[in-house]
Amino acid sequence: MPDLPLLDEVLAGRRRALARLITLIESSRPDHRTQAEAMLDQLSPHTGGAIRVGISGVPGVGKSSFIESIGLYLIEQGHKVAVLAVDPSSRRTGGSILGDKTRMEHLARNEGAFIRPSPSGGTLGGVARRTAESILAVEAAGYDVVIIETVGVGQSETAVADMSDVFLLLLQPGAGDDLQGIKKGIVELADLIVVNKADGDLANAATRAVADYRAALHLLRPASKHWSPPVLAASAATGMGLPEVWQKIGAYAETMKREGLWQTRREEQAVGRLWAEVTDALVSDLKAAPKVGAELPGLLGDVRSGRLSPTGAARRLIAAFRG
Amino acid sequence: MPDLPLLDEVLAGRRRALARLITLIESSRPDHRTQAEAMLDQLSPHTGGAIRVGISGVPGVGKSSFIESIGLYLIEQGHKVAVLAVDPSSRRTGGSILGDKTRMEHLARNEGAFIRPSPSGGTLGGVARRTAESILAVEAAGYDVVIIETVGVGQSETAVADMSDVFLLLLQPGAGDDLQGIKKGIVELADLIVVNKADGDLANAATRAVADYRAALHLLRPASKHWSPPVLAASAATGMGLPEVWQKIGAYAETMKREGLWQTRREEQAVGRLWAEVTDALVSDLKAAPKVGAELPGLLGDVRSGRLSPTGAARRLIAAFRG
């Protein structure tokens, strides 16, 4: 049964109620899961109204201070800003919550912001699903900008891109080899590239980096019919460039909506998550079958050594599963 | 039961026997599939000896003539060369087989070469699985270089990269905007980039393209600890650069083997195919269940419109499947 008073409080934008709902969403207790799903179904007419901005960048690029600065800027402009995260490596402890709040201290204290650290532990798929549901919860609570942060390692970028309307990649200024920390394929996911720390001693390096990236993107990326990812410089420290970043995000949203691609992307994301969850459930069932558990290590060894074809091994696993 | 005389003939390198085996591999008849699997299990000690080279590039880049020229060059060097293809859009007709043979006329007539068009129709997964099995068949028949060609559209590049030891991307010479036909993420898959048509009027443009791509890769790609994808110019028409391309492929193989990554990549590919086939089989089962078929269209509509969460819809599909 959905908790109706809690729902009303979420819809009224009470942060404490929102935090409780997200705790239910993140719980692994089956009764909590059932309750969370029932509540999300009730809330669904009130979801979808935010712009969902995924933000990625390698550690050290200044992601936290960038999110804090643009978050405060957006609140000044009258927005309500929620910050979520996808970090499959995180362990929820008193310390890490505190860490999350202190690293965005001013934003965390602001009434217009809601900051939630990553759901803890588990598989990337599980963490991502819970964050995707939390997006719906914060939207129902009236937040109209949702920033979803990724740790910039592993597969978490793809997961975050799959739940964002627009995916922003933060880069460091610096010449040539200094720029190489970026993971394979991440540049290709970006709808917008921002060279952060464009201030002080690094201002010139940032300007050069912007030019280099523009040239490289021009060569390497297919010209989308509708959007070429812009490269901008910004500084979380001085606030320089933040209005331009937000303006580009707005231009992206406008273009996608005009072309009918905004809603399409969301629909594809939702259908993709449906199949990912169905597949996860089916494969979990298979792996949990005692006969599969008994055969799997031997079959994997045979496939690795080439003694058995993947097709043959798959057939045996399915046979073991069906009993 | 495996056809033992056929097996012996394949191992003796008879092309007609090899073609018959691949026909069994590509067949959708269950008895053929069973026979093909039994034969592949018998052949497995004789597989794995080739270097598997995936080649991709947009239509018009000169892929066929490049494969023909480098194939003839390799045969001159004493190699036996098999050419396979992954093209989920292909329809096997007399015409297209003929087309495939005529577009590589000299190679097709050479005793040292074996050319097989893509398995026809079906899903990309199905086409890719059959091509991956055909790689084992041609290896058992003594071919020590296997070229797997992709059509350069859709998801076929990833599928080919997943069955190749080394993935080569062919590009066109040309400045700036002319280079933009490359698909998202494909450059990231490449272990080696070759600018083709570096001859005649295009020679200068090819040199510039090589320099541009080197600069762009230097910026955009993470430095692998062990390998930075080289960019080379070549001409299928004059043969210029083909020895260097083969030399780089050899250097790549040597580096990967020295680092222990060659075998690791193959093992991961095989295990990945195992799980892909298991997942395909499980999802097919689910989709074939009458109750699932009855509920699916409505659930998909509700997920697209946001009336139902992907999690909720997944739960209902699984419930319908389990009856």
XYZ file of C-alpha atoms in Angstrom:
646
model
C 0.000 0.000 0.000
C 1.353 3.442 -0.832
C 1.848 5.658 2.185
C -0.600 8.429 1.256
C 0.459 11.062 3.800
C 4.064 10.561 2.703
C 3.023 10.993 -0.939
C 1.283 14.272 -0.147
C 4.339 15.536 1.668
C 6.590 14.587 -1.243
C 4.272 16.382 -3.650
C 4.347 19.412 -1.341
C 8.128 19.401 -1.691
C 9.039 18.445 1.878
C 12.662 17.391 1.816
C 12.390 15.035 4.754
C 9.530 13.134 3.082
C 11.471 12.997 -0.175
C 14.479 11.577 1.652
C 12.259 8.905 3.239
C 10.801 7.949 -0.135
C 14.286 7.607 -1.626
C 15.301 5.473 1.336
C 12.414 3.146 0.447
C 13.488 3.177 -3.217
C 17.029 2.237 -2.240
C 16.068 -0.443 0.236
C 16.632 -4.057 -0.650
C 13.824 -5.257 1.631
C 11.047 -6.703 -0.551
C 8.281 -4.941 1.401
C 10.069 -1.608 0.953
C 10.511 -2.299 -2.770
C 6.805 -3.065 -3.153
C 5.886 0.076 -1.275
C 8.325 2.197 -3.292
C 6.928 0.889 -6.569
C 3.349 1.549 -5.517
C 4.298 5.082 -4.559
C 6.171 5.730 -7.783
C 3.138 4.555 -9.739
C 1.017 7.078 -7.816
C 3.547 9.829 -8.419
C 4.031 9.165 -12.116
C 1.621 11.905 -13.322
C 3.835 14.404 -11.481
C 7.159 13.232 -12.914
C 9.110 14.038 -16.065
C 9.048 17.814 -15.654
C 12.734 18.353 -14.932
C 15.690 18.653 -17.225
C 17.989 15.756 -16.354
C 21.651 16.673 -16.699
C 24.268 13.930 -16.488
C 27.739 15.160 -15.510
C 30.914 13.151 -15.867
C 34.617 13.791 -15.559
C 37.702 12.113 -14.170
C 38.545 12.560 -10.489
C 40.326 15.855 -9.952
C 38.506 17.727 -12.693
C 36.562 19.680 -10.090
C 33.180 18.037 -10.511
C 31.894 18.791 -7.015
C 32.768 22.454 -7.135
C 31.364 22.748 -10.661
C 28.071 21.182 -9.566
C 27.977 23.385 -6.484
C 28.618 26.567 -8.491
C 26.178 25.869 -11.300
C 23.641 24.608 -8.741
C 23.830 27.871 -6.788
C 23.635 29.836 -10.039
C 20.504 27.959 -11.074
C 18.847 28.452 -7.691
C 19.515 32.188 -8.058
C 17.689 31.978 -11.382
C 14.667 30.519 -9.601
C 15.243 26.805 -10.187
C 15.040 23.972 -7.682
C 18.063 21.719 -8.069
C 18.438 18.066 -7.071
C 21.827 16.350 -7.197
C 21.942 12.555 -7.420
C 24.897 10.276 -8.058
C 25.720 6.893 -9.541
C 28.741 5.335 -7.874
C 28.638 1.541 -7.695
C 31.724 1.589 -5.487
C 30.163 3.706 -2.766
C 29.450 2.330 0.676
C 26.805 4.222 2.564
C 28.300 5.193 5.895
C 27.889 8.151 8.166
C 31.211 9.323 6.858
C 30.393 9.279 3.185
C 27.086 11.087 3.593
C 28.893 13.692 5.561
C 31.586 13.730 2.896
C 29.004 14.288 0.189
C 27.397 17.159 2.036
C 30.640 18.825 2.975
C 32.121 18.690 -0.480
C 29.143 20.810 -1.673
C 28.716 22.678 1.562
C 26.985 25.829 0.318
C 24.672 23.978 -2.011
C 23.777 21.439 0.685
C 22.717 24.228 3.034
C 20.591 25.965 0.412
C 16.812 25.532 0.682
C 16.500 25.250 -3.107
C 18.772 22.204 -3.316
C 18.402 18.530 -2.516
C 21.581 16.462 -2.486
C 21.585 12.707 -2.242
C 24.702 10.534 -2.405
C 24.801 7.443 -4.577
C 22.848 4.397 -3.471
C 25.440 2.188 -1.865
C 27.080 -0.967 -3.089
C 25.469 -3.588 -5.272
C 25.824 -3.945 -9.017
C 25.972 -0.990 -11.367
C 22.597 -2.099 -12.728
C 21.054 -2.024 -9.269
C 22.572 1.334 -8.346
C 21.481 2.805 -11.690
C 17.926 1.523 -11.368
C 17.548 3.055 -7.945
C 18.962 6.385 -9.134
C 16.613 6.363 -12.145
C 13.702 5.922 -9.735
C 15.021 8.665 -7.467
C 14.927 11.025 -10.457
C 11.169 10.447 -10.609
C 10.882 11.082 -6.869
C 12.708 14.425 -6.951
C 10.697 15.487 -10.006
C 7.472 14.747 -8.121
C 8.818 16.913 -5.291
C 9.116 19.846 -7.674
C 12.816 19.892 -8.536
C 13.065 21.132 -12.106
C 16.786 20.555 -12.627
C 18.188 17.128 -11.767
C 21.956 16.761 -11.916
C 23.126 13.154 -12.009
C 26.782 12.825 -11.229
C 28.930 9.902 -12.274
C 32.255 8.941 -10.741
C 33.964 8.937 -14.109
C 35.208 5.377 -13.899
C 33.904 2.008 -15.020
C 30.660 1.797 -16.920
C 28.847 4.338 -14.804
C 28.983 7.010 -17.520
C 26.902 4.949 -19.898
C 24.418 4.246 -17.125
C 24.135 7.964 -16.341
C 23.890 8.938 -20.031
C 21.033 6.418 -20.230
C 19.026 8.333 -17.640
C 19.939 11.888 -18.702
C 18.401 14.243 -21.215
C 21.758 15.877 -21.771
C 25.202 14.527 -20.920
C 27.923 16.984 -19.998
C 31.591 16.013 -19.926
C 33.922 18.070 -17.728
C 37.556 18.230 -18.848
C 40.704 19.721 -17.433
C 42.678 22.432 -19.107
C 46.192 21.373 -20.031
C 48.051 20.595 -23.174
C 48.373 17.398 -25.146
C 49.139 14.496 -22.893
C 47.488 16.092 -19.905
C 44.153 15.620 -21.613
C 44.435 11.903 -21.996
C 42.714 10.749 -18.843
C 39.379 10.459 -20.637
C 37.918 7.033 -20.949
C 37.258 5.334 -24.266
C 33.939 6.257 -25.728
C 33.009 8.888 -23.153
C 33.698 11.815 -25.464
C 31.267 10.164 -27.866
C 28.513 10.224 -25.245
C 28.873 13.933 -24.548
C 26.249 16.412 -25.741
C 28.278 19.259 -24.283
C 31.941 19.544 -23.260
C 33.091 21.993 -20.608
C 36.731 22.747 -19.866
C 36.670 23.593 -16.178
C 39.198 25.602 -14.122
C 39.427 28.304 -16.782
C 40.789 30.808 -14.286
C 44.071 32.123 -12.897
C 47.172 30.366 -14.140
C 45.127 27.884 -16.155
C 43.077 30.428 -18.121
C 45.316 30.298 -21.185
C 45.659 26.532 -21.085
C 41.864 26.271 -20.939
C 41.470 28.488 -23.992
C 43.926 26.294 -25.902
C 42.179 23.135 -24.715
C 38.828 24.446 -25.964
C 40.324 25.107 -29.397
C 42.038 21.703 -29.493
C 38.873 19.876 -28.539
C 36.793 21.779 -31.046
C 39.214 20.779 -33.791
C 39.357 17.182 -32.652
C 35.584 16.850 -32.351
C 35.177 18.362 -35.759
C 37.320 15.602 -37.197
C 36.271 12.633 -35.160
C 32.636 13.014 -34.514
C 29.887 12.499 -36.984
C 28.006 15.720 -37.613
C 24.662 15.048 -36.018
C 21.970 16.379 -38.240
C 20.615 18.339 -35.325
C 23.382 18.980 -32.813
C 27.140 19.369 -32.749
C 28.429 19.160 -29.175
C 29.806 22.579 -28.253
C 33.015 22.987 -26.252
C 32.969 25.743 -23.626
C 35.341 27.040 -20.970
C 34.078 27.671 -17.448
C 35.326 28.257 -13.945
C 33.591 26.889 -10.890
C 35.762 29.197 -8.792
C 34.856 32.507 -10.487
C 31.522 31.537 -12.014
C 32.838 32.442 -15.469
C 31.026 30.586 -18.243
C 28.296 29.050 -16.089
C 25.470 31.109 -17.660
C 26.761 30.084 -21.106
C 26.776 26.412 -20.080
C 23.178 26.650 -18.929
C 22.234 28.535 -22.082
C 23.716 25.747 -24.242
C 21.828 23.139 -22.242
C 18.676 25.143 -22.933
C 19.528 25.365 -26.637
C 20.068 21.608 -26.707
C 16.711 20.979 -25.035
C 14.972 23.338 -27.441
C 16.555 21.704 -30.486
C 15.728 18.188 -29.344
C 12.158 19.116 -28.475
C 11.682 20.847 -31.829
C 12.924 17.721 -33.623
C 10.751 15.443 -31.505
C 13.826 13.712 -30.118
C 13.489 14.736 -26.472
C 10.502 12.552 -25.720
C 11.847 9.795 -28.003
C 15.080 9.627 -26.009
C 13.155 9.326 -22.751
C 10.881 6.627 -24.163
C 13.852 4.642 -25.431
C 15.579 5.003 -22.078
C 12.489 3.707 -20.268
C 12.030 0.746 -22.641
C 15.759 -0.011 -22.408
C 15.510 -0.110 -18.612
C 12.495 -2.396 -18.826
C 14.436 -4.942 -20.882
C 17.548 -4.569 -18.757
C 15.521 -5.401 -15.662
C 13.759 -8.316 -17.335
C 17.112 -9.691 -18.512
C 18.684 -9.239 -15.086
C 15.815 -11.092 -13.460
C 15.978 -13.982 -15.949
C 19.755 -14.368 -15.714
C 19.571 -14.204 -11.894
C 17.015 -17.010 -11.954
C 19.294 -19.079 -14.136
C 22.363 -18.456 -11.996
C 20.414 -19.344 -8.855
C 19.435 -22.783 -10.189
C 21.455 -25.432 -8.302
C 22.190 -27.474 -11.440
C 23.491 -24.368 -13.214
C 25.673 -23.523 -10.238
C 27.143 -27.006 -10.350
C 27.958 -26.895 -14.058
C 28.906 -23.261 -14.566
C 32.537 -23.229 -13.355
C 33.460 -26.219 -15.541
C 31.677 -24.810 -18.584
C 33.332 -21.409 -18.184
C 36.725 -23.087 -17.985
C 36.026 -25.102 -21.139
C 34.873 -22.019 -23.017
C 37.944 -20.036 -21.935
C 40.308 -22.780 -22.994
C 38.493 -23.257 -26.310
C 37.572 -26.879 -25.507
C 33.890 -25.990 -25.849
C 32.197 -23.453 -28.089
C 30.187 -20.645 -26.434
C 27.134 -21.952 -28.286
C 27.587 -25.456 -26.925
C 28.125 -24.159 -23.394
C 25.046 -21.914 -23.645
C 22.963 -24.870 -24.742
C 24.144 -26.917 -21.749
C 23.464 -24.107 -19.293
C 19.957 -23.647 -20.631
C 19.392 -27.402 -20.457
C 20.637 -27.487 -16.842
C 18.336 -24.561 -16.025
C 15.253 -26.179 -17.533
C 16.079 -29.256 -15.519
C 26.530 -37.214 -35.012
C 29.478 -35.421 -36.539
C 30.104 -36.264 -40.170
C 33.586 -37.758 -39.797
C 34.604 -37.867 -43.468
C 33.562 -34.233 -43.785
C 35.654 -33.378 -40.721
C 38.720 -35.036 -42.229
C 38.254 -33.142 -45.454
C 37.909 -29.843 -43.593
C 41.094 -30.572 -41.656
C 42.819 -31.411 -44.945
C 41.865 -27.927 -46.136
C 39.364 -28.925 -48.855
C 37.442 -25.786 -49.727
C 34.310 -27.595 -50.788
C 34.116 -29.433 -47.452
C 34.720 -26.190 -45.590
C 31.907 -24.539 -47.524
C 29.578 -27.426 -46.621
C 30.477 -27.146 -42.948
C 29.769 -23.420 -42.975
C 26.448 -24.103 -44.667
C 25.588 -26.372 -41.730
C 26.742 -23.676 -39.297
C 24.534 -21.104 -41.002
C 21.492 -23.331 -41.278
C 18.517 -22.655 -39.063
C 17.364 -26.300 -39.184
C 17.731 -27.780 -35.685
C 19.318 -31.019 -36.975
C 21.877 -28.999 -38.928
C 22.615 -26.889 -35.850
C 23.137 -29.991 -33.728
C 25.438 -31.473 -36.345
C 27.378 -28.230 -36.731
C 27.899 -27.971 -32.984
C 29.093 -31.565 -32.722
C 31.548 -30.944 -35.549
C 32.836 -27.704 -34.060
C 33.432 -29.501 -30.753
C 35.499 -32.102 -32.650
C 37.423 -29.415 -34.496
C 38.146 -27.261 -31.455
C 41.708 -28.587 -30.870
C 42.547 -27.368 -34.375
C 41.139 -23.852 -33.991
C 42.517 -20.578 -32.661
C 45.664 -20.531 -34.767
C 44.808 -17.624 -37.045
C 45.122 -13.929 -36.544
C 41.596 -12.534 -36.728
C 41.482 -9.095 -38.322
C 38.242 -7.111 -38.213
C 37.942 -4.456 -40.917
C 35.407 -1.661 -40.929
C 34.785 1.468 -42.932
C 31.904 3.385 -44.438
C 30.600 2.392 -47.876
C 32.777 3.936 -50.563
C 36.011 3.791 -48.603
C 37.248 0.979 -50.831
C 36.947 -1.891 -48.383
C 36.617 -4.645 -50.978
C 39.631 -3.571 -52.993
C 41.645 -3.070 -49.798
C 40.804 -6.590 -48.612
C 41.555 -7.981 -52.055
C 44.939 -6.237 -52.251
C 46.107 -7.062 -48.762
C 44.753 -10.601 -49.171
C 46.787 -11.146 -52.341
C 49.832 -9.607 -50.661
C 49.482 -11.977 -47.694
C 49.079 -15.013 -49.957
C 52.291 -13.993 -51.720
C 53.930 -14.009 -48.287
C 52.815 -17.600 -47.795
C 49.636 -17.072 -45.803
C 46.233 -18.656 -46.339
C 43.543 -15.994 -46.124
C 39.867 -16.410 -45.305
C 37.428 -13.523 -45.713
C 34.160 -13.587 -43.772
C 31.574 -10.871 -43.335
C 28.952 -9.672 -40.875
C 26.093 -7.938 -42.614
C 22.730 -8.382 -40.904
C 21.005 -6.758 -43.864
C 22.263 -9.283 -46.405
C 19.909 -11.637 -48.193
C 21.601 -14.730 -49.516
C 20.719 -14.943 -53.181
C 22.587 -16.167 -56.210
C 23.121 -12.548 -57.018
C 24.758 -11.516 -53.789
C 27.142 -14.481 -53.684
C 28.134 -13.655 -57.209
C 28.396 -10.025 -56.182
C 30.695 -10.941 -53.335
C 32.941 -13.033 -55.523
C 33.103 -10.536 -58.341
C 33.916 -7.591 -56.144
C 37.088 -9.455 -55.064
C 37.579 -11.242 -58.357
C 41.318 -11.928 -58.205
C 41.262 -12.970 -54.581
C 38.246 -15.228 -55.129
C 40.084 -17.093 -57.900
C 43.219 -17.569 -55.825
C 43.806 -21.035 -54.323
C 45.152 -19.492 -51.119
C 41.932 -17.635 -50.378
C 38.504 -18.603 -49.100
C 35.757 -15.989 -49.386
C 32.386 -16.376 -47.777
C 29.656 -13.739 -47.832
C 27.771 -12.816 -44.685
C 25.230 -15.264 -43.328
C 21.922 -13.918 -44.528
C 19.151 -12.149 -42.705
C 18.182 -12.701 -39.109
C 19.220 -10.617 -36.145
C 22.695 -9.159 -35.771
C 23.205 -11.534 -32.841
C 22.379 -14.548 -34.989
C 24.528 -13.407 -37.914
C 27.435 -12.658 -35.564
C 27.192 -16.024 -33.802
C 27.328 -17.889 -37.096
C 30.295 -15.829 -38.310
C 32.125 -16.448 -35.006
C 31.620 -20.185 -35.561
C 32.774 -19.918 -39.172
C 36.027 -18.385 -37.909
C 36.655 -21.647 -36.038
C 35.833 -23.645 -39.179
C 38.269 -21.767 -41.428
C 40.952 -21.998 -38.754
C 40.499 -25.765 -38.610
C 40.907 -25.785 -42.402
C 44.318 -24.160 -42.050
C 43.638 -20.497 -42.827
C 46.035 -18.483 -40.703
C 44.679 -15.016 -41.490
C 40.949 -14.456 -41.077
C 39.589 -11.121 -42.245
C 36.140 -10.311 -40.904
C 34.497 -7.520 -42.786
C 31.714 -5.341 -41.430
C 29.359 -3.245 -43.465
C 30.179 -0.134 -41.498
C 26.628 0.613 -40.431
C 24.494 -0.222 -37.436
C 25.955 -2.181 -34.567
C 27.883 -4.612 -36.742
C 31.254 -3.022 -35.928
C 30.960 -3.834 -32.258
C 29.980 -7.391 -33.123
C 33.014 -7.740 -35.412
C 35.369 -6.122 -32.885
C 34.065 -8.700 -30.396
C 35.294 -11.545 -32.570
C 38.559 -9.988 -33.808
C 42.048 -9.959 -32.335
C 42.729 -6.637 -33.995
C 40.237 -4.135 -35.372
C 41.233 -2.004 -38.337
C 39.307 1.089 -39.377
C 39.575 2.223 -42.995
C 39.116 5.934 -43.629
C 38.980 8.124 -46.681
C 41.428 10.864 -47.429
C 39.803 14.277 -47.570
C 39.802 17.360 -45.468
C 37.653 18.377 -42.551
C 34.021 17.739 -43.199
C 34.705 14.949 -45.667
C 35.915 12.821 -42.791
C 32.755 13.008 -40.830
C 31.011 9.895 -42.045
C 32.457 7.793 -39.236
C 30.019 6.444 -36.748
C 30.004 7.307 -33.083
C 32.355 5.199 -31.079
C 33.929 3.342 -33.998
C 37.187 5.259 -33.849
C 37.366 4.168 -30.228
C 37.188 0.501 -31.230
C 40.075 0.753 -33.690
C 43.460 -0.768 -32.909
C 44.786 0.511 -36.216
C 43.590 3.241 -38.584
C 44.376 3.165 -42.291
C 43.702 6.042 -44.666
C 43.021 4.290 -47.953
C 43.238 5.656 -51.511
C 46.585 7.331 -50.790
C 47.416 7.523 -54.484
C 47.080 9.825 -57.496
C 45.143 13.005 -56.887
C 44.333 11.982 -53.324
C 47.912 11.328 -52.165
C 48.343 14.757 -50.578
C 44.916 14.724 -49.011
C 45.724 11.313 -47.512
C 48.946 12.602 -45.982
C 47.064 15.489 -44.418
C 44.330 13.159 -43.183
C 46.926 10.937 -41.504
C 48.405 13.943 -39.706
C 44.970 15.228 -38.683
C 43.923 11.854 -37.325
C 47.146 11.385 -35.433
C 46.636 14.754 -33.757
C 43.006 14.050 -32.998
C 43.689 10.581 -31.603
C 46.469 11.969 -29.488
C 44.003 14.348 -27.894
C 40.917 12.270 -27.667
C 42.056 8.808 -26.897
C 43.331 7.574 -23.618
C 46.922 6.397 -23.893
C 46.681 2.656 -23.537
C 49.495 1.469 -21.383
C 50.486 -0.986 -24.096
C 49.279 0.294 -27.456
C 48.507 3.580 -29.159
C 46.563 2.995 -32.374
C 48.796 4.006 -35.266
C 47.460 5.875 -38.292
C 48.871 4.784 -41.675
C 48.288 5.674 -45.302
C 47.822 2.920 -47.894
C 46.620 2.379 -51.414
C 44.730 -0.701 -52.471
C 45.325 0.359 -56.083
C 49.128 0.611 -55.985
C 49.849 -1.628 -53.004
C 51.596 1.237 -51.230
C 51.557 0.851 -47.459
C 50.154 -2.686 -47.335
C 53.370 -4.251 -45.980
C 53.456 -1.559 -43.288
C 49.844 -2.281 -42.353
C 50.638 -5.970 -41.957
C 53.765 -5.138 -40.000
C 51.757 -3.010 -37.573
C 49.244 -5.818 -37.150
C 52.169 -8.103 -36.331
C 53.565 -5.571 -33.854
C 50.163 -5.338 -32.218
C 49.912 -9.113 -31.916
C 53.408 -9.324 -30.467
C 52.715 -6.591 -27.904
C 49.427 -8.113 -26.808
C 50.930 -11.592 -26.537
C 53.875 -10.279 -24.546
C 51.490 -8.555 -22.134
C 49.314 -11.646 -21.847
C 46.365 -9.743 -23.318
C 45.946 -11.695 -26.549
C 44.582 -14.820 -24.912
C 42.690 -12.765 -22.321
C 40.832 -10.907 -25.072
C 39.850 -14.170 -26.745
C 38.697 -15.692 -23.463
C 36.609 -12.623 -22.658
C 35.118 -12.705 -26.147
C 34.156 -16.351 -25.733
C 32.633 -15.848 -22.279
C 30.808 -12.754 -23.557
C 29.310 -14.809 -26.388
C 28.264 -17.512 -23.942
C 26.280 -15.015 -21.855
C 24.886 -13.284 -24.929
C 23.532 -16.601 -26.157
C 22.147 -17.556 -22.754
C 20.448 -14.163 -22.475
C 19.047 -14.408 -25.999
C 17.626 -17.835 -25.257
C 16.028 -16.715 -21.988
C 14.513 -13.552 -23.460
C 13.206 -15.527 -26.469
C 11.515 -17.951 -24.071
C 9.909 -15.066 -22.250
C 8.732 -13.363 -25.431
C 7.292 -16.635 -26.713
C 5.095 -17.119 -23.638
C 1.457 -16.438 -24.637
C 0.688 -14.444 -21.489
C 3.714 -12.235 -22.085
C 2.667 -11.678 -25.694
C -0.760 -10.613 -24.500
C 0.543 -8.109 -21.965
C 3.641 -6.755 -23.686
C 2.128 -4.157 -26.051
C 0.106 -2.543 -23.273
C 3.045 -2.524 -20.860
C 5.379 -1.005 -23.460
C 2.843 1.728 -24.137
C 2.514 2.471 -20.428
C 6.285 2.609 -19.976
C 6.707 4.924 -22.978
C 4.026 7.285 -21.756
C 5.436 7.245 -18.210
C 2.216 5.793 -16.739
C 4.200 2.815 -15.459
C 7.779 2.595 -14.249
C 10.166 0.255 -16.103
C 10.632 -1.629 -12.831
C 6.915 -2.135 -12.401
C 6.516 -3.263 -15.996
C 9.454 -5.676 -15.692
C 7.913 -7.182 -12.593
C 4.613 -7.738 -14.411
C 6.309 -9.313 -17.441
C 8.251 -11.711 -15.228
C 5.061 -12.561 -13.338
C 3.226 -13.223 -16.617
C 6.119 -15.417 -17.770
C 6.185 -17.513 -14.603
C 2.444 -17.918 -15.003
